[in-house]
Protein backbone atom coordinates (compact mmCIF):
# COMPACT_ATOMS: atom_id res chain seq x y z
CA UNK A 1 0.00 0.00 0.00
CA UNK A 2 1.19 3.53 -0.75
CA UNK A 3 0.58 6.76 1.07
CA UNK A 4 1.83 10.33 0.68
CA UNK A 5 5.11 11.09 2.38
CA UNK A 6 5.87 14.73 3.11
CA UNK A 7 9.38 15.67 4.20
CA UNK A 8 12.26 17.97 3.34
CA UNK A 9 15.24 16.56 1.45
CA UNK A 10 18.34 18.73 1.16
CA UNK A 11 16.32 21.85 1.90
CA UNK A 12 13.49 21.13 -0.55
CA UNK A 13 10.00 20.19 0.56
CA UNK A 14 8.67 17.04 -1.11
CA UNK A 15 5.47 15.05 -1.25
CA UNK A 16 5.60 11.64 -2.90
CA UNK A 17 3.42 8.55 -2.97
CA UNK A 18 5.62 5.95 -1.31
CA UNK A 19 5.00 2.35 -0.30
CA UNK A 20 4.41 2.14 3.43
CA UNK A 21 7.25 -0.36 3.82
CA UNK A 22 9.84 1.57 1.74
CA UNK A 23 13.21 2.12 3.30
CA UNK A 24 14.63 5.64 3.32
CA UNK A 25 17.61 4.58 1.17
CA UNK A 26 15.28 3.25 -1.53
CA UNK A 27 13.16 6.39 -1.39
CA UNK A 28 16.22 8.63 -1.76
CA UNK A 29 17.76 6.63 -4.59
CA UNK A 30 14.64 5.62 -6.54
CA UNK A 31 12.13 8.42 -5.94
CA UNK A 32 14.38 11.41 -5.40
CA UNK A 33 17.25 10.31 -7.67
CA UNK A 34 19.97 10.93 -5.07
CA UNK A 35 22.42 8.08 -5.52
CA UNK A 36 25.21 9.32 -3.28
CA UNK A 37 23.77 7.34 -0.38
CA UNK A 38 25.16 3.83 -0.82
CA UNK A 39 23.76 0.43 0.12
CA UNK A 40 26.58 -1.55 1.64
CA UNK A 41 25.48 -4.28 4.00
CA UNK A 42 21.67 -3.97 3.79
CA UNK A 43 21.48 -4.46 7.54
CA UNK A 44 22.70 -1.39 9.41
CA UNK A 45 26.21 -2.67 10.00
CA UNK A 46 28.52 -0.73 7.65
CA UNK A 47 27.42 2.94 7.66
CA UNK A 48 27.66 3.49 3.88
CA UNK A 49 24.03 4.63 3.90
CA UNK A 50 24.42 7.29 6.61
CA UNK A 51 22.32 10.42 6.16
CA UNK A 52 21.35 13.20 8.55
CA UNK A 53 17.80 13.27 9.86
CA UNK A 54 17.10 16.53 11.66
CA UNK A 55 20.87 16.95 11.90
CA UNK A 56 21.64 13.56 13.47
CA UNK A 57 23.45 10.74 11.66
CA UNK A 58 21.12 7.82 10.90
CA UNK A 59 21.35 4.65 8.83
CA UNK A 60 18.95 4.94 5.90
CA UNK A 61 19.00 1.20 5.14
CA UNK A 62 17.15 0.42 8.38
CA UNK A 63 14.97 3.54 8.52
CA UNK A 64 11.47 3.49 7.05
CA UNK A 65 10.88 6.40 4.71
CA UNK A 66 7.54 7.19 6.36
CA UNK A 67 9.36 7.44 9.70
CA UNK A 68 10.85 10.66 8.31
CA UNK A 69 7.50 12.34 7.67
CA UNK A 70 7.74 16.02 8.52
CA UNK A 71 11.47 15.79 9.12
CA UNK A 72 14.57 17.17 7.39
CA UNK A 73 16.78 14.63 5.61
CA UNK A 74 20.21 15.58 4.30
CA UNK A 75 22.34 13.53 1.93
CA UNK A 76 25.91 13.99 0.76
CA UNK A 77 24.60 15.77 -2.34
CA UNK A 78 23.01 18.44 -0.15
CA UNK A 79 26.22 19.50 1.56
CA UNK A 80 27.76 21.31 -1.41
CA UNK A 81 26.59 24.90 -1.86
CA UNK A 82 26.53 26.52 -5.30
CA UNK A 83 28.82 23.81 -6.64
CA UNK A 84 31.39 24.31 -3.87
CA UNK A 85 32.30 21.39 -1.66
CA UNK A 86 31.44 21.66 2.03
CA UNK A 87 34.36 21.86 4.48
CA UNK A 88 34.02 18.12 5.24
CA UNK A 89 33.84 17.14 1.56
CA UNK A 90 36.82 19.36 0.76
CA UNK A 91 38.85 17.94 3.66
CA UNK A 92 38.20 14.36 2.53
CA UNK A 93 39.40 15.34 -0.94
CA UNK A 94 42.47 17.25 0.22
CA UNK A 95 43.68 14.68 2.77
CA UNK A 96 42.96 11.68 0.55
CA UNK A 97 40.39 10.47 3.08
CA UNK A 98 38.73 8.38 0.38
CA UNK A 99 40.23 5.46 -1.47
CA UNK A 100 37.68 3.48 -3.44
CA UNK A 101 35.05 6.00 -2.31
CA UNK A 102 32.22 3.60 -1.56
CA UNK A 103 32.10 4.36 2.16
CA UNK A 104 32.92 8.05 1.69
CA UNK A 105 29.38 9.48 1.54
CA UNK A 106 28.47 7.74 4.79
CA UNK A 107 31.73 8.79 6.42
CA UNK A 108 31.19 12.39 5.32
CA UNK A 109 27.65 12.46 6.66
CA UNK A 110 28.67 10.90 9.99
CA UNK A 111 31.50 13.46 10.24
CA UNK A 112 29.13 16.31 9.38
CA UNK A 113 26.75 15.18 12.13
CA UNK A 114 29.64 15.08 14.61
CA UNK A 115 30.95 18.53 13.68
CA UNK A 116 27.51 20.05 14.10
CA UNK A 117 27.36 18.65 17.65
CA UNK A 118 31.02 19.22 18.48
CA UNK A 119 32.87 21.71 16.26
CA UNK A 120 36.27 20.78 17.70
CA UNK A 121 36.29 17.04 18.44
CA UNK A 122 39.41 15.20 19.55
CA UNK A 123 40.57 12.01 17.85
CA UNK A 124 38.65 9.82 20.31
CA UNK A 125 35.38 11.68 19.63
CA UNK A 126 35.97 11.31 15.87
CA UNK A 127 36.63 7.58 16.25
CA UNK A 128 33.46 7.18 18.32
CA UNK A 129 31.33 9.13 15.82
CA UNK A 130 32.68 7.11 12.89
CA UNK A 131 32.69 3.82 14.79
CA UNK A 132 29.69 2.43 12.96
CA UNK A 133 31.14 3.28 9.53
CA UNK A 134 33.33 0.62 7.95
CA UNK A 135 36.04 1.29 5.38
CA UNK A 136 37.67 -1.75 3.86
CA UNK A 137 40.41 0.21 2.06
CA UNK A 138 42.14 2.34 4.71
CA UNK A 139 43.44 2.26 8.21
CA UNK A 140 41.21 5.28 9.00
CA UNK A 141 44.20 7.59 9.57
CA UNK A 142 43.40 9.79 6.56
CA UNK A 143 39.70 9.77 7.43
CA UNK A 144 40.41 11.05 10.95
CA UNK A 145 42.79 13.64 9.48
CA UNK A 146 40.02 14.80 7.15
CA UNK A 147 37.60 15.33 10.01
CA UNK A 148 40.23 17.19 12.04
CA UNK A 149 41.00 19.40 9.02
CA UNK A 150 37.30 20.15 8.52
CA UNK A 151 37.03 21.09 12.18
CA UNK A 152 40.02 23.45 12.08
CA UNK A 153 39.07 27.15 12.00
XYZ file of N, CA and C in Angstrom:
459
model
N 0.833 -1.171 0.000
C 0.000 0.000 0.000
C 0.886 1.245 0.000
N 0.451 2.272 -0.687
C 1.190 3.534 -0.752
C 0.413 4.627 -0.036
N 1.176 5.563 0.501
C 0.584 6.763 1.066
C 1.534 7.925 0.801
N 1.041 9.133 0.971
C 1.830 10.325 0.679
C 2.806 10.586 1.818
N 4.048 10.763 1.437
C 5.112 11.090 2.377
C 5.513 12.537 2.146
N 5.432 13.338 3.178
C 5.871 14.726 3.114
C 7.074 14.927 4.010
N 8.151 15.420 3.458
C 9.376 15.671 4.195
C 10.212 16.678 3.430
N 11.329 17.068 4.011
C 12.257 17.972 3.344
C 13.544 17.210 3.085
N 13.993 17.232 1.834
C 15.240 16.556 1.455
C 16.190 17.613 0.912
N 17.317 17.749 1.566
C 18.338 18.731 1.160
C 17.749 20.122 0.963
N 16.883 20.510 1.904
C 16.319 21.852 1.897
C 15.099 22.047 1.018
N 14.651 21.003 0.331
C 13.485 21.128 -0.552
C 12.338 20.277 -0.046
N 11.189 20.914 0.125
C 9.998 20.187 0.564
C 9.540 19.254 -0.552
N 9.124 18.050 -0.141
C 8.670 17.042 -1.115
C 7.423 16.367 -0.596
N 6.597 15.932 -1.544
C 5.471 15.047 -1.248
C 5.452 14.001 -2.340
N 5.558 12.738 -1.945
C 5.595 11.637 -2.901
C 4.730 10.497 -2.387
N 4.125 9.780 -3.329
C 3.422 8.551 -2.975
C 4.470 7.454 -2.828
N 4.563 6.897 -1.633
C 5.622 5.948 -1.311
C 5.002 4.743 -0.610
N 5.467 3.564 -0.967
C 4.997 2.353 -0.297
C 5.258 2.472 1.201
N 4.311 2.016 1.983
C 4.412 2.139 3.434
C 5.618 1.414 4.014
N 6.112 0.398 3.314
C 7.255 -0.363 3.820
C 8.577 0.014 3.142
N 8.610 1.133 2.417
C 9.840 1.568 1.742
C 10.873 2.044 2.743
N 12.103 1.640 2.496
C 13.211 2.125 3.301
C 13.634 3.500 2.795
N 14.190 4.293 3.688
C 14.629 5.637 3.318
C 15.656 5.599 2.199
N 16.591 4.656 2.230
C 17.612 4.581 1.174
C 16.967 4.364 -0.190
N 15.959 3.500 -0.257
C 15.284 3.249 -1.527
C 14.506 4.480 -1.979
N 13.868 5.157 -1.053
C 13.164 6.388 -1.392
C 14.136 7.419 -1.973
N 15.260 7.628 -1.293
C 16.223 8.630 -1.757
C 16.782 8.284 -3.133
N 17.144 7.037 -3.331
C 17.761 6.625 -4.588
C 16.743 6.522 -5.721
N 15.587 5.925 -5.467
C 14.639 5.618 -6.540
C 13.612 6.710 -6.798
N 13.139 7.375 -5.762
C 12.126 8.418 -5.944
C 12.755 9.794 -6.145
N 13.784 10.078 -5.358
C 14.379 11.411 -5.399
C 15.536 11.476 -6.393
N 16.155 10.349 -6.706
C 17.255 10.312 -7.665
C 18.595 10.693 -7.064
N 18.711 10.614 -5.745
C 19.969 10.928 -5.071
C 20.703 9.623 -4.807
N 21.724 9.363 -5.592
C 22.418 8.075 -5.521
C 23.720 8.124 -4.729
N 24.010 9.230 -4.093
C 25.215 9.317 -3.279
C 25.147 8.428 -2.052
N 23.964 8.229 -1.530
C 23.772 7.342 -0.383
C 23.901 5.913 -0.883
N 24.830 5.172 -0.311
C 25.158 3.828 -0.822
C 24.575 2.725 0.055
N 24.174 1.639 -0.592
C 23.761 0.433 0.117
C 24.986 -0.449 0.228
N 25.403 -0.707 1.431
C 26.576 -1.549 1.640
C 26.178 -2.923 2.138
N 25.735 -2.988 3.368
C 25.480 -4.278 4.004
C 24.012 -4.673 3.981
N 23.106 -3.716 3.798
C 21.669 -3.972 3.792
C 21.175 -4.412 5.166
N 21.906 -4.036 6.219
C 21.475 -4.459 7.542
C 21.896 -3.545 8.675
N 22.342 -2.339 8.364
C 22.703 -1.394 9.410
C 24.039 -1.643 10.074
N 24.939 -2.319 9.389
C 26.213 -2.669 10.005
C 27.430 -1.940 9.441
N 27.315 -1.290 8.261
C 28.525 -0.727 7.648
C 28.569 0.796 7.603
N 27.439 1.479 7.652
C 27.420 2.937 7.661
C 27.475 3.617 6.309
N 27.574 2.863 5.217
C 27.664 3.485 3.885
C 26.412 4.301 3.554
N 25.308 3.974 4.193
C 24.029 4.627 3.897
C 23.706 5.788 4.827
N 24.673 6.251 5.608
C 24.420 7.290 6.609
C 23.940 8.590 5.968
N 22.866 9.117 6.532
C 22.325 10.422 6.165
C 22.081 11.174 7.469
N 21.740 12.446 7.369
C 21.349 13.203 8.554
C 19.843 13.369 8.557
N 19.230 13.048 9.668
C 17.799 13.275 9.859
C 17.679 14.263 11.007
N 17.158 15.434 10.693
C 17.102 16.531 11.661
C 18.472 16.764 12.291
N 19.515 16.642 11.480
C 20.871 16.947 11.901
C 21.634 15.811 12.558
N 20.979 14.689 12.808
C 21.644 13.565 13.465
C 21.910 12.447 12.458
N 23.078 11.831 12.567
C 23.445 10.740 11.658
C 22.552 9.525 11.918
N 21.990 8.986 10.826
C 21.119 7.821 10.904
C 21.403 6.912 9.714
N 21.155 5.632 9.889
C 21.354 4.650 8.827
C 20.073 4.544 8.005
N 20.155 4.921 6.740
C 18.954 4.944 5.897
C 18.508 3.562 5.453
N 19.381 2.549 5.568
C 19.001 1.204 5.139
C 18.135 0.483 6.157
N 18.017 1.029 7.366
C 17.151 0.424 8.377
C 16.120 1.422 8.897
N 15.931 2.513 8.159
C 14.965 3.544 8.523
C 13.835 3.538 7.505
N 12.604 3.407 7.968
C 11.470 3.487 7.055
C 11.315 4.924 6.564
N 11.048 5.070 5.285
C 10.879 6.404 4.709
C 9.776 7.165 5.431
N 8.652 6.513 5.692
C 7.539 7.190 6.357
C 7.870 7.595 7.789
N 8.899 7.017 8.373
C 9.355 7.438 9.695
C 9.988 8.819 9.666
N 10.240 9.338 8.473
C 10.850 10.659 8.309
C 9.817 11.718 7.942
N 8.558 11.379 8.007
C 7.502 12.337 7.671
C 7.654 13.596 8.518
N 7.633 14.746 7.848
C 7.738 16.025 8.523
C 9.141 16.389 8.982
N 10.104 15.564 8.659
C 11.472 15.787 9.124
C 12.353 16.307 7.995
N 13.583 16.683 8.354
C 14.572 17.172 7.392
C 15.632 16.092 7.192
N 15.785 15.646 5.965
C 16.778 14.633 5.612
C 17.845 15.302 4.752
N 19.102 15.044 5.083
C 20.213 15.576 4.299
C 21.072 14.424 3.805
N 21.456 14.516 2.543
C 22.340 13.529 1.935
C 23.643 14.221 1.549
N 24.609 13.432 1.129
C 25.911 13.991 0.759
C 25.767 15.006 -0.376
N 24.798 14.814 -1.244
C 24.597 15.772 -2.344
C 24.175 17.143 -1.838
N 23.519 17.190 -0.689
C 23.012 18.442 -0.154
C 24.032 19.275 0.590
N 25.220 18.747 0.812
C 26.223 19.501 1.564
C 26.905 20.576 0.732
N 27.115 20.319 -0.538
C 27.761 21.308 -1.411
C 26.816 22.495 -1.610
N 27.387 23.690 -1.662
C 26.591 24.898 -1.858
C 27.088 25.603 -3.110
N 26.193 25.841 -4.043
C 26.526 26.522 -5.297
C 27.714 25.877 -6.006
N 27.759 24.544 -5.960
C 28.823 23.814 -6.640
C 30.140 23.754 -5.885
N 30.176 24.330 -4.688
C 31.388 24.315 -3.868
C 31.264 23.241 -2.798
N 32.312 22.440 -2.659
C 32.304 21.391 -1.656
C 32.182 21.984 -0.259
N 31.520 21.247 0.624
C 31.444 21.658 2.027
C 32.825 21.483 2.651
N 33.063 22.055 3.823
C 34.359 21.859 4.478
C 34.709 20.384 4.684
N 33.733 19.549 5.037
C 34.016 18.123 5.244
C 34.339 17.455 3.908
N 33.568 17.724 2.883
C 33.842 17.144 1.562
C 35.223 17.560 1.068
N 35.526 18.839 1.210
C 36.816 19.358 0.756
C 37.959 18.701 1.528
N 37.802 18.549 2.846
C 38.851 17.942 3.660
C 39.076 16.483 3.263
N 38.023 15.739 2.979
C 38.201 14.356 2.527
C 38.974 14.329 1.220
N 38.693 15.257 0.332
C 39.404 15.336 -0.944
C 40.874 15.706 -0.731
N 41.109 16.729 0.054
C 42.470 17.245 0.219
C 43.385 16.307 1.014
N 42.847 15.561 1.950
C 43.676 14.682 2.773
C 43.714 13.251 2.247
N 43.063 13.019 1.120
C 42.958 11.675 0.546
C 42.246 10.732 1.505
N 41.176 11.252 2.129
C 40.389 10.471 3.076
C 39.521 9.420 2.419
N 39.500 9.394 1.105
C 38.728 8.383 0.380
C 39.679 7.572 -0.485
N 39.451 6.287 -0.541
C 40.225 5.463 -1.466
C 39.284 4.988 -2.567
N 38.605 3.897 -2.374
C 37.676 3.476 -3.437
C 36.468 4.401 -3.485
N 36.128 5.025 -2.356
C 35.052 6.004 -2.310
C 33.691 5.458 -1.937
N 33.550 4.154 -1.832
C 32.216 3.599 -1.565
C 31.688 4.024 -0.200
N 32.528 4.000 0.809
C 32.095 4.364 2.159
C 32.077 5.872 2.376
N 32.688 6.622 1.481
C 32.923 8.047 1.694
C 31.655 8.856 1.958
N 30.565 8.684 1.206
C 29.380 9.483 1.536
C 28.893 9.265 2.968
N 28.889 8.021 3.417
C 28.467 7.744 4.786
C 29.427 8.315 5.806
N 30.722 8.212 5.530
C 31.726 8.791 6.421
C 31.563 10.304 6.503
N 31.364 10.935 5.359
C 31.194 12.387 5.324
C 29.962 12.812 6.108
N 28.873 12.087 5.951
C 27.652 12.461 6.664
C 27.788 12.231 8.164
N 28.441 11.143 8.563
C 28.674 10.904 9.993
C 29.575 12.000 10.563
N 30.607 12.397 9.802
C 31.504 13.465 10.239
C 30.762 14.795 10.330
N 29.914 15.072 9.366
C 29.130 16.308 9.385
C 28.238 16.350 10.622
N 27.581 15.245 10.927
C 26.745 15.179 12.127
C 27.561 15.441 13.390
N 28.752 14.855 13.465
C 29.635 15.075 14.605
C 30.011 16.544 14.725
N 30.462 17.144 13.630
C 30.948 18.525 13.684
C 29.837 19.520 14.007
N 28.619 19.171 13.703
C 27.512 20.046 14.096
C 27.282 19.977 15.604
N 27.504 18.826 16.191
C 27.359 18.655 17.649
C 28.571 19.158 18.401
N 29.746 18.916 17.821
C 31.024 19.215 18.479
C 31.970 19.785 17.430
N 32.055 21.102 17.320
C 32.868 21.713 16.262
C 34.369 21.465 16.374
N 34.839 21.013 17.530
C 36.272 20.782 17.704
C 36.513 19.450 18.420
N 36.154 18.337 17.779
C 36.294 17.039 18.442
C 37.748 16.569 18.477
N 38.087 15.814 19.521
C 39.410 15.204 19.548
C 39.354 13.879 18.780
N 40.495 13.238 18.639
C 40.566 12.008 17.846
C 39.652 10.924 18.399
N 39.523 10.841 19.723
C 38.645 9.823 20.315
C 37.178 10.086 19.972
N 36.762 11.344 19.991
C 35.384 11.681 19.630
C 35.124 11.364 18.156
N 36.111 11.622 17.311
C 35.973 11.309 15.874
C 35.844 9.804 15.697
N 36.699 9.044 16.360
C 36.628 7.582 16.254
C 35.268 7.071 16.712
N 34.762 7.615 17.807
C 33.465 7.184 18.320
C 32.346 7.511 17.336
N 32.383 8.716 16.758
C 31.332 9.128 15.820
C 31.356 8.313 14.535
N 32.550 7.882 14.119
C 32.681 7.105 12.887
C 32.731 5.606 13.157
N 32.552 5.211 14.397
C 32.693 3.818 14.790
C 31.758 2.852 14.100
N 30.620 3.334 13.641
C 29.691 2.434 12.955
C 29.845 2.498 11.435
N 30.869 3.185 10.955
C 31.140 3.276 9.526
C 32.384 2.453 9.204
N 32.234 1.519 8.300
C 33.330 0.623 7.949
C 33.946 1.039 6.622
N 35.280 1.096 6.613
C 36.037 1.286 5.378
C 36.933 0.073 5.222
N 36.859 -0.562 4.084
C 37.669 -1.754 3.862
C 38.983 -1.430 3.146
N 39.214 -0.158 2.831
C 40.408 0.213 2.065
C 41.504 0.847 2.905
N 41.143 1.545 3.986
C 42.137 2.338 4.706
C 42.311 1.869 6.134
N 43.242 2.459 6.785
C 43.440 2.263 8.208
C 42.795 3.379 9.003
N 41.977 4.190 8.385
C 41.214 5.277 9.001
C 42.053 6.507 9.346
N 43.362 6.452 9.208
C 44.205 7.589 9.570
C 43.826 8.813 8.740
N 43.730 8.661 7.441
C 43.400 9.793 6.563
C 41.978 10.284 6.800
N 41.083 9.389 7.148
C 39.698 9.773 7.428
C 39.660 10.646 8.677
N 40.364 10.247 9.711
C 40.406 11.047 10.945
C 41.080 12.385 10.663
N 42.142 12.388 9.864
C 42.794 13.644 9.480
C 41.826 14.552 8.746
N 40.999 13.994 7.894
C 40.021 14.797 7.146
C 39.031 15.470 8.087
N 38.547 14.743 9.058
C 37.597 15.332 10.011
C 38.272 16.410 10.844
N 39.497 16.164 11.282
C 40.230 17.189 12.040
C 40.445 18.439 11.197
N 40.794 18.250 9.906
C 40.995 19.404 9.023
C 39.688 20.178 8.851
N 38.590 19.476 8.686
C 37.295 20.149 8.517
C 36.905 20.924 9.784
N 37.345 20.436 10.923
C 37.031 21.093 12.184
C 37.900 22.309 12.442
N 39.070 22.349 11.835
C 40.015 23.447 12.078
C 39.418 24.769 11.599
N 39.604 25.821 12.402
C 39.071 27.150 12.003
C 39.788 27.722 10.800
